[in-house]
GROMACS .gro file of C-alpha atoms in nm:
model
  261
    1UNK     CA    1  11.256  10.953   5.135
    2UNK     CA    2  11.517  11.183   4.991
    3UNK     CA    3  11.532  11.524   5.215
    4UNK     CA    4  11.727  11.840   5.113
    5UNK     CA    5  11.938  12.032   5.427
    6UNK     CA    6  12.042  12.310   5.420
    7UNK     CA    7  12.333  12.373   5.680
    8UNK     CA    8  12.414  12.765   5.765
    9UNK     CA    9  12.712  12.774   5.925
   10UNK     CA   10  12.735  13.119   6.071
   11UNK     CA   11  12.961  13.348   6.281
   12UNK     CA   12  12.771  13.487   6.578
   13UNK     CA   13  12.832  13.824   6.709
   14UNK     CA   14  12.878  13.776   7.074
   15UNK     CA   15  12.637  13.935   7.326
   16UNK     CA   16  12.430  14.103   7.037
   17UNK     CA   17  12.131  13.912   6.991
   18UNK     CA   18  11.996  14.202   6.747
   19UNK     CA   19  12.311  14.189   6.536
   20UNK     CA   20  12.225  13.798   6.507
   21UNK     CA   21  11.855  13.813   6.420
   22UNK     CA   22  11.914  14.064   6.144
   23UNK     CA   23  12.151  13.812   5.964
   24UNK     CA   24  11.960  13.466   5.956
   25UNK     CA   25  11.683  13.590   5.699
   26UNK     CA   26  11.968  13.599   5.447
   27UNK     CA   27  12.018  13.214   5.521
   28UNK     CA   28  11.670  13.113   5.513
   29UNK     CA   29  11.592  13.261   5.163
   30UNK     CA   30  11.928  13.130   5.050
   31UNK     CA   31  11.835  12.783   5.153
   32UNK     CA   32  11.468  12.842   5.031
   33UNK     CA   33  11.600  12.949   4.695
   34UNK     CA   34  11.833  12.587   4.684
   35UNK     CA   35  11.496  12.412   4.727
   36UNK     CA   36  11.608  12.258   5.077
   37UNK     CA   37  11.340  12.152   5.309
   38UNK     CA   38  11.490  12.229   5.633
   39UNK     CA   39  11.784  12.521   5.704
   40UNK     CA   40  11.969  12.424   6.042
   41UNK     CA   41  12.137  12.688   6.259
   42UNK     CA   42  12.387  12.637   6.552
   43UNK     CA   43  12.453  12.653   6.902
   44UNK     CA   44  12.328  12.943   7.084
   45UNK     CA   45  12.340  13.187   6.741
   46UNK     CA   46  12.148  13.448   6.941
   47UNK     CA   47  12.392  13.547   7.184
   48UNK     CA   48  12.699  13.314   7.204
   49UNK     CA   49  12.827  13.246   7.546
   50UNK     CA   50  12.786  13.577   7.715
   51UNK     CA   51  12.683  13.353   7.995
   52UNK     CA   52  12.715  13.704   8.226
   53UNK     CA   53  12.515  13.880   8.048
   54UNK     CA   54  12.154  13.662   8.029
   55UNK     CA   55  11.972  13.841   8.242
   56UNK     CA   56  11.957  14.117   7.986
   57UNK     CA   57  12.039  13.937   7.674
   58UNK     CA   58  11.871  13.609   7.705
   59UNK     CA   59  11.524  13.543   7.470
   60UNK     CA   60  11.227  13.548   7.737
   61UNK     CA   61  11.011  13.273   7.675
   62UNK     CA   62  11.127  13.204   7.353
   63UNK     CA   63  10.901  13.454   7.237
   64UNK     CA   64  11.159  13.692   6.990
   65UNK     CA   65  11.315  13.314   6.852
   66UNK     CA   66  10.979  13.241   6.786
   67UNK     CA   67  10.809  13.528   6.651
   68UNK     CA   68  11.113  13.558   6.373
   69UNK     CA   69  11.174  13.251   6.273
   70UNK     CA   70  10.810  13.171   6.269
   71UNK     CA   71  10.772  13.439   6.017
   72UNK     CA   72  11.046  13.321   5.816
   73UNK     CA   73  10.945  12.957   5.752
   74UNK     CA   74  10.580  13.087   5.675
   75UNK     CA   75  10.757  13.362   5.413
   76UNK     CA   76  11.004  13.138   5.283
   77UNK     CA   77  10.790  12.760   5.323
   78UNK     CA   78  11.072  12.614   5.455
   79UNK     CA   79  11.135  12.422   5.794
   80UNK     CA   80  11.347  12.576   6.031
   81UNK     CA   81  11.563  12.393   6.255
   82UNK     CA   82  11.652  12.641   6.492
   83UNK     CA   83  11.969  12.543   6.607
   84UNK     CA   84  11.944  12.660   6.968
   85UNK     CA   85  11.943  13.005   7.161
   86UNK     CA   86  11.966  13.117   7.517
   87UNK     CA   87  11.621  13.184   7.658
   88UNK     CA   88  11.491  13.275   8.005
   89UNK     CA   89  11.161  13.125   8.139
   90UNK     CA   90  11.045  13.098   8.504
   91UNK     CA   91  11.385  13.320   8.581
   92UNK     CA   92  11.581  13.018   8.483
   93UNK     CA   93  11.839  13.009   8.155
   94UNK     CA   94  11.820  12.735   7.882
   95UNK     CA   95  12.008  12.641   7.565
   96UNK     CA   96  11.665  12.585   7.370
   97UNK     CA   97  11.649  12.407   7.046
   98UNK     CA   98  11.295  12.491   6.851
   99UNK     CA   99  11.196  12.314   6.511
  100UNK     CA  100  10.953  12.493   6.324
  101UNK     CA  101  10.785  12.352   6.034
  102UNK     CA  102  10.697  12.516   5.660
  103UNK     CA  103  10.382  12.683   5.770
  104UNK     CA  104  10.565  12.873   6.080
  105UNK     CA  105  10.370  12.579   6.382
  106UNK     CA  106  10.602  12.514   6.638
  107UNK     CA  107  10.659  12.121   6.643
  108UNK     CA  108  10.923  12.065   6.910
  109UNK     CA  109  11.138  12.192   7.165
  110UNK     CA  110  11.414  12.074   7.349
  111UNK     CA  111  11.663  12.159   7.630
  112UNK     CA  112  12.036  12.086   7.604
  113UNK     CA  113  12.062  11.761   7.890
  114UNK     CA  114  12.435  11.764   7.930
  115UNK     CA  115  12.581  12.125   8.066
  116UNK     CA  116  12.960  12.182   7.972
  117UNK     CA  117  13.129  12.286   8.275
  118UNK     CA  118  13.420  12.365   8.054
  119UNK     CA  119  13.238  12.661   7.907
  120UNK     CA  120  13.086  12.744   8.252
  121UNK     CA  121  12.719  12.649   8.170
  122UNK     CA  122  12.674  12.471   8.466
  123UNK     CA  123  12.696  12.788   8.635
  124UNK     CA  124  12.447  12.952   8.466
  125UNK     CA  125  12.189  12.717   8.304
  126UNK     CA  126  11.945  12.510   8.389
  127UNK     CA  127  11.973  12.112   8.221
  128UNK     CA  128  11.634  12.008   8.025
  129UNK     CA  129  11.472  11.674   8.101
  130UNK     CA  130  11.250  11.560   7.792
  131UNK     CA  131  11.301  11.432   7.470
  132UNK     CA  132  11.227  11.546   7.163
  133UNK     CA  133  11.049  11.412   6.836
  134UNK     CA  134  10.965  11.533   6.505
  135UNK     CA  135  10.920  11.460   6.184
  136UNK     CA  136  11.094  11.589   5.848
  137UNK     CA  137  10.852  11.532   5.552
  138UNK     CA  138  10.740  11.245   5.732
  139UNK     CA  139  11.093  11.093   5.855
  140UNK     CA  140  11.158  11.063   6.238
  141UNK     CA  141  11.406  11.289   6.341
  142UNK     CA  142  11.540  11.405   6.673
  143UNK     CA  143  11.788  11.656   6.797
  144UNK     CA  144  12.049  11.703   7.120
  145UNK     CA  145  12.278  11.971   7.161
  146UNK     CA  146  12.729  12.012   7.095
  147UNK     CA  147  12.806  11.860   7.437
  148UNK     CA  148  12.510  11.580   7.455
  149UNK     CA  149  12.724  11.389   7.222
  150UNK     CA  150  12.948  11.261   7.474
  151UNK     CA  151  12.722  11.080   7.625
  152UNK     CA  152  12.587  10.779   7.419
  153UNK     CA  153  12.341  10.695   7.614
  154UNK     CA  154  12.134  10.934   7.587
  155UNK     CA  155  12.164  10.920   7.193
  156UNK     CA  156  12.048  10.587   7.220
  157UNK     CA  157  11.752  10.695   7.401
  158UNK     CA  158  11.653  10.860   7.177
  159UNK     CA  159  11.729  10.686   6.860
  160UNK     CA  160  11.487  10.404   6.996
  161UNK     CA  161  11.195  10.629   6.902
  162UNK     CA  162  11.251  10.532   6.553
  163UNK     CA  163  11.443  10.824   6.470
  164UNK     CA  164  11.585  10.839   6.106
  165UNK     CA  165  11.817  11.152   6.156
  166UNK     CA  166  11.978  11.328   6.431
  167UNK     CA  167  12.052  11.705   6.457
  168UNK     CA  168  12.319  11.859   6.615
  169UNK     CA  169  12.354  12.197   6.644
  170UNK     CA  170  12.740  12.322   6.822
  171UNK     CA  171  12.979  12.548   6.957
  172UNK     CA  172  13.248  12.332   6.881
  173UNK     CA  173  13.631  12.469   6.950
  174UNK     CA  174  13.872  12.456   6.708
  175UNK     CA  175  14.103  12.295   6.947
  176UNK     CA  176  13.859  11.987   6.993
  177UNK     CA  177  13.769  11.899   6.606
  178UNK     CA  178  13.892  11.588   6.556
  179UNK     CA  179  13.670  11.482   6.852
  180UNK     CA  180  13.380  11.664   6.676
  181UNK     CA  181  13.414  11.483   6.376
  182UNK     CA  182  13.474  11.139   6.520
  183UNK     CA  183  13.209  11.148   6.812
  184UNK     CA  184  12.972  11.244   6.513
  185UNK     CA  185  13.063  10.924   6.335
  186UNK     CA  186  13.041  10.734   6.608
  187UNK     CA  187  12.702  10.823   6.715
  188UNK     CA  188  12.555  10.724   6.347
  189UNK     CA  189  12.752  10.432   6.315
  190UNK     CA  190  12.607  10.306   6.662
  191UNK     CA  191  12.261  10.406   6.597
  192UNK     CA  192  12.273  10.378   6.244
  193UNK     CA  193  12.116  10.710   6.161
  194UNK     CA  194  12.174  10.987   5.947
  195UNK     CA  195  12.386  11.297   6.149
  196UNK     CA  196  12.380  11.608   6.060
  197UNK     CA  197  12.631  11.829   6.280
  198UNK     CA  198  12.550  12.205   6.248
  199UNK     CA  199  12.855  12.383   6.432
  200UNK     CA  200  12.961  12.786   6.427
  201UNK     CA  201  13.247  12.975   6.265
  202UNK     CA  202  13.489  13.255   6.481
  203UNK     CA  203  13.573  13.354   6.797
  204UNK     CA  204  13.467  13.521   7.120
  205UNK     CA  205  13.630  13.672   7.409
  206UNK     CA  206  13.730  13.262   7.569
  207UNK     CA  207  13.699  13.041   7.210
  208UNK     CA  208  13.752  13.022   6.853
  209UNK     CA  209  13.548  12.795   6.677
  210UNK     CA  210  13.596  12.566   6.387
  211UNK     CA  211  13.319  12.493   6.144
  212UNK     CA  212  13.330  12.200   5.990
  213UNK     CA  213  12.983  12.137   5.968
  214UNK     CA  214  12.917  11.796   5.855
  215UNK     CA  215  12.629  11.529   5.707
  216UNK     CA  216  12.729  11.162   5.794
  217UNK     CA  217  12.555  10.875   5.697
  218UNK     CA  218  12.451  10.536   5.874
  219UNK     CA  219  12.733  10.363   5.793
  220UNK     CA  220  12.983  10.678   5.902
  221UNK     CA  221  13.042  10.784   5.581
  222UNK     CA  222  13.088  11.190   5.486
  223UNK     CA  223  12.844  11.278   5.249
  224UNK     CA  224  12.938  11.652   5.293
  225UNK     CA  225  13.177  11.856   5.501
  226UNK     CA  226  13.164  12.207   5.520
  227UNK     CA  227  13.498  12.433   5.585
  228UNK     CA  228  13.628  12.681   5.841
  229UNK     CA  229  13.463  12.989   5.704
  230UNK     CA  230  13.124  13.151   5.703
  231UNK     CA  231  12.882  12.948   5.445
  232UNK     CA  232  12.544  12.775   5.380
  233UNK     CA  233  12.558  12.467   5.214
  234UNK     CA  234  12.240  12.215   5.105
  235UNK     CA  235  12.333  11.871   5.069
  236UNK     CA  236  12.052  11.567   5.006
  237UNK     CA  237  12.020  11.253   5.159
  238UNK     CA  238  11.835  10.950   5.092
  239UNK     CA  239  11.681  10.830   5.459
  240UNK     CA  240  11.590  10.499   5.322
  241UNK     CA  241  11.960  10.392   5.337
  242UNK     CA  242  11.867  10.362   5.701
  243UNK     CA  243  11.643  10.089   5.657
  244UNK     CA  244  11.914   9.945   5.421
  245UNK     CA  245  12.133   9.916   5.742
  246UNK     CA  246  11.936   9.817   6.021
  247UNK     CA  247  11.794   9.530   5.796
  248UNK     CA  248  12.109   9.424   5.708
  249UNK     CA  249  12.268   9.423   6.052
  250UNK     CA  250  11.956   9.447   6.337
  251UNK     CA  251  12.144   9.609   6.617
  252UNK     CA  252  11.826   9.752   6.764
  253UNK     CA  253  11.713   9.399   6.797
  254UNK     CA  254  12.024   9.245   6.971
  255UNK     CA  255  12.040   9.464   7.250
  256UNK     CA  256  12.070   9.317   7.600
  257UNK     CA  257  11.848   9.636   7.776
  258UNK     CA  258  11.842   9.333   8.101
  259UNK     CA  259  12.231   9.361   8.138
  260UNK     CA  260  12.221   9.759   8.098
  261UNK     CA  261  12.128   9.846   8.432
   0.00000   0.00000   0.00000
């Protein structure tokens, strides 16, 4: 199945989530117009980390994310990947990933796992504790969140749903790139899966951040990289090449899940 992503790798203006709503639009109709099927944002576009500020800042309930982006993939008939944003529900903060598809229906959700203490959100948000699951024109995908890529575990986890392609939406530091693009190879090597690594441009009061959004293959192999600037760029992949590779070498099949314990 050959799928068309578009990857917006934005600047986010910190601690103005209505400075950051008014900009994706110009994304979504840019990807729409490149005939992609899905745009994917990154990490926490809606605020950035002004962890401090939540309780006035943060998206209750999901319900602004929602409403907007909604709208957009009905307008535009385009899947949104919504990278993730800060939301507040029960009086508790999350970094919330939603995927909406081409007719604006909410398909999945998810809660970033693994909190980076480095960027203090242990101190301030809550961890999820599901899964999620979706499909992109009928291809298994799943999502985690910058951070959750450390932990390989929990990729596998996941990619033993079936999954075809895994989403990654960041707020990766310049200072740590080389680890972004390695850990990102590593992860579809291992579960032999298409990655596609959606990270932010600039800075903020603590960080800058580098870009380099990327699309890997199964076998680890760039099939586009994106810069250090402000861009949206729609790449397509062919997700049968998975099948390719797990028939060829059956890693799923040679685990040892007894000895894993």
């Amino acid at each position: 199945m050959k799928i068309t992503i578009s990857l917006a790798q934005m600047d986010i203006s910190f601690g103005e989530p209505a400075a950051n709503f008014s900009r994706i639009e110009s994304f979504v109709s840019q990807a729409a117009l490149e005939r992609a099927d899905i745009v994917v944002f990154p990490e926490m576009w809606n605020t950035g980390y002004d962890l401090r500020r939540f309780k006035d800042i943060a998206d209750v309930n999901g319900i602004q994310t929602l409403h907007v982006c909604q709208a957009l993939a009905k307008k535009y008939h385009i899947m949104i990947h919504g990278g993730s944003v800060a939301t507040k529900r029960d009086n508790k903060f999350y970094n919330t990933t939603y995927i909406i598809n081409e007719n604006g229906k909410l398909l999945a959700t998810y809660d970033k796992v693994h909190l980076f203490g480095l960027m203090h959100e242990d101190e301030f948000l809550t961890a999820g504790d599901h899964k999620d699951q979706f499909e992109v024109k009928g291809t298994p995908a799943t999502s985690v969140i910058c951070y959750d890529i450390r932990f390989p575990e929990w990729l596998r986890t996941l990619s033993l749903a079936d999954s075809r392609i895994i989403f990654v939406p960041a707020e990766w530091p310049t200072s740590r790139m080389p680890q972004w693009r390695k850990l990102l190879a590593a992860r579809a090597i291992e579960n032999q899966s298409f990655v596609v690594g959606v990270n932010r441009v600039g800075a903020d009061p603590d960080n800058r951040f580098g870009g380099n959004s990327i699309v890997i293959d199964p076998l680890g192999n760039t099939v586009s990289y994106l810069g250090h600037e402000e861009e949206l760029k729609t790449v397509t992949i062919d997700t049968n090449a998975t099948d390719k590779v797990r028939g060829f070498m059956p890693v799923f099949a040679d685990r040892r899940p007894d000895l894993y314990e």
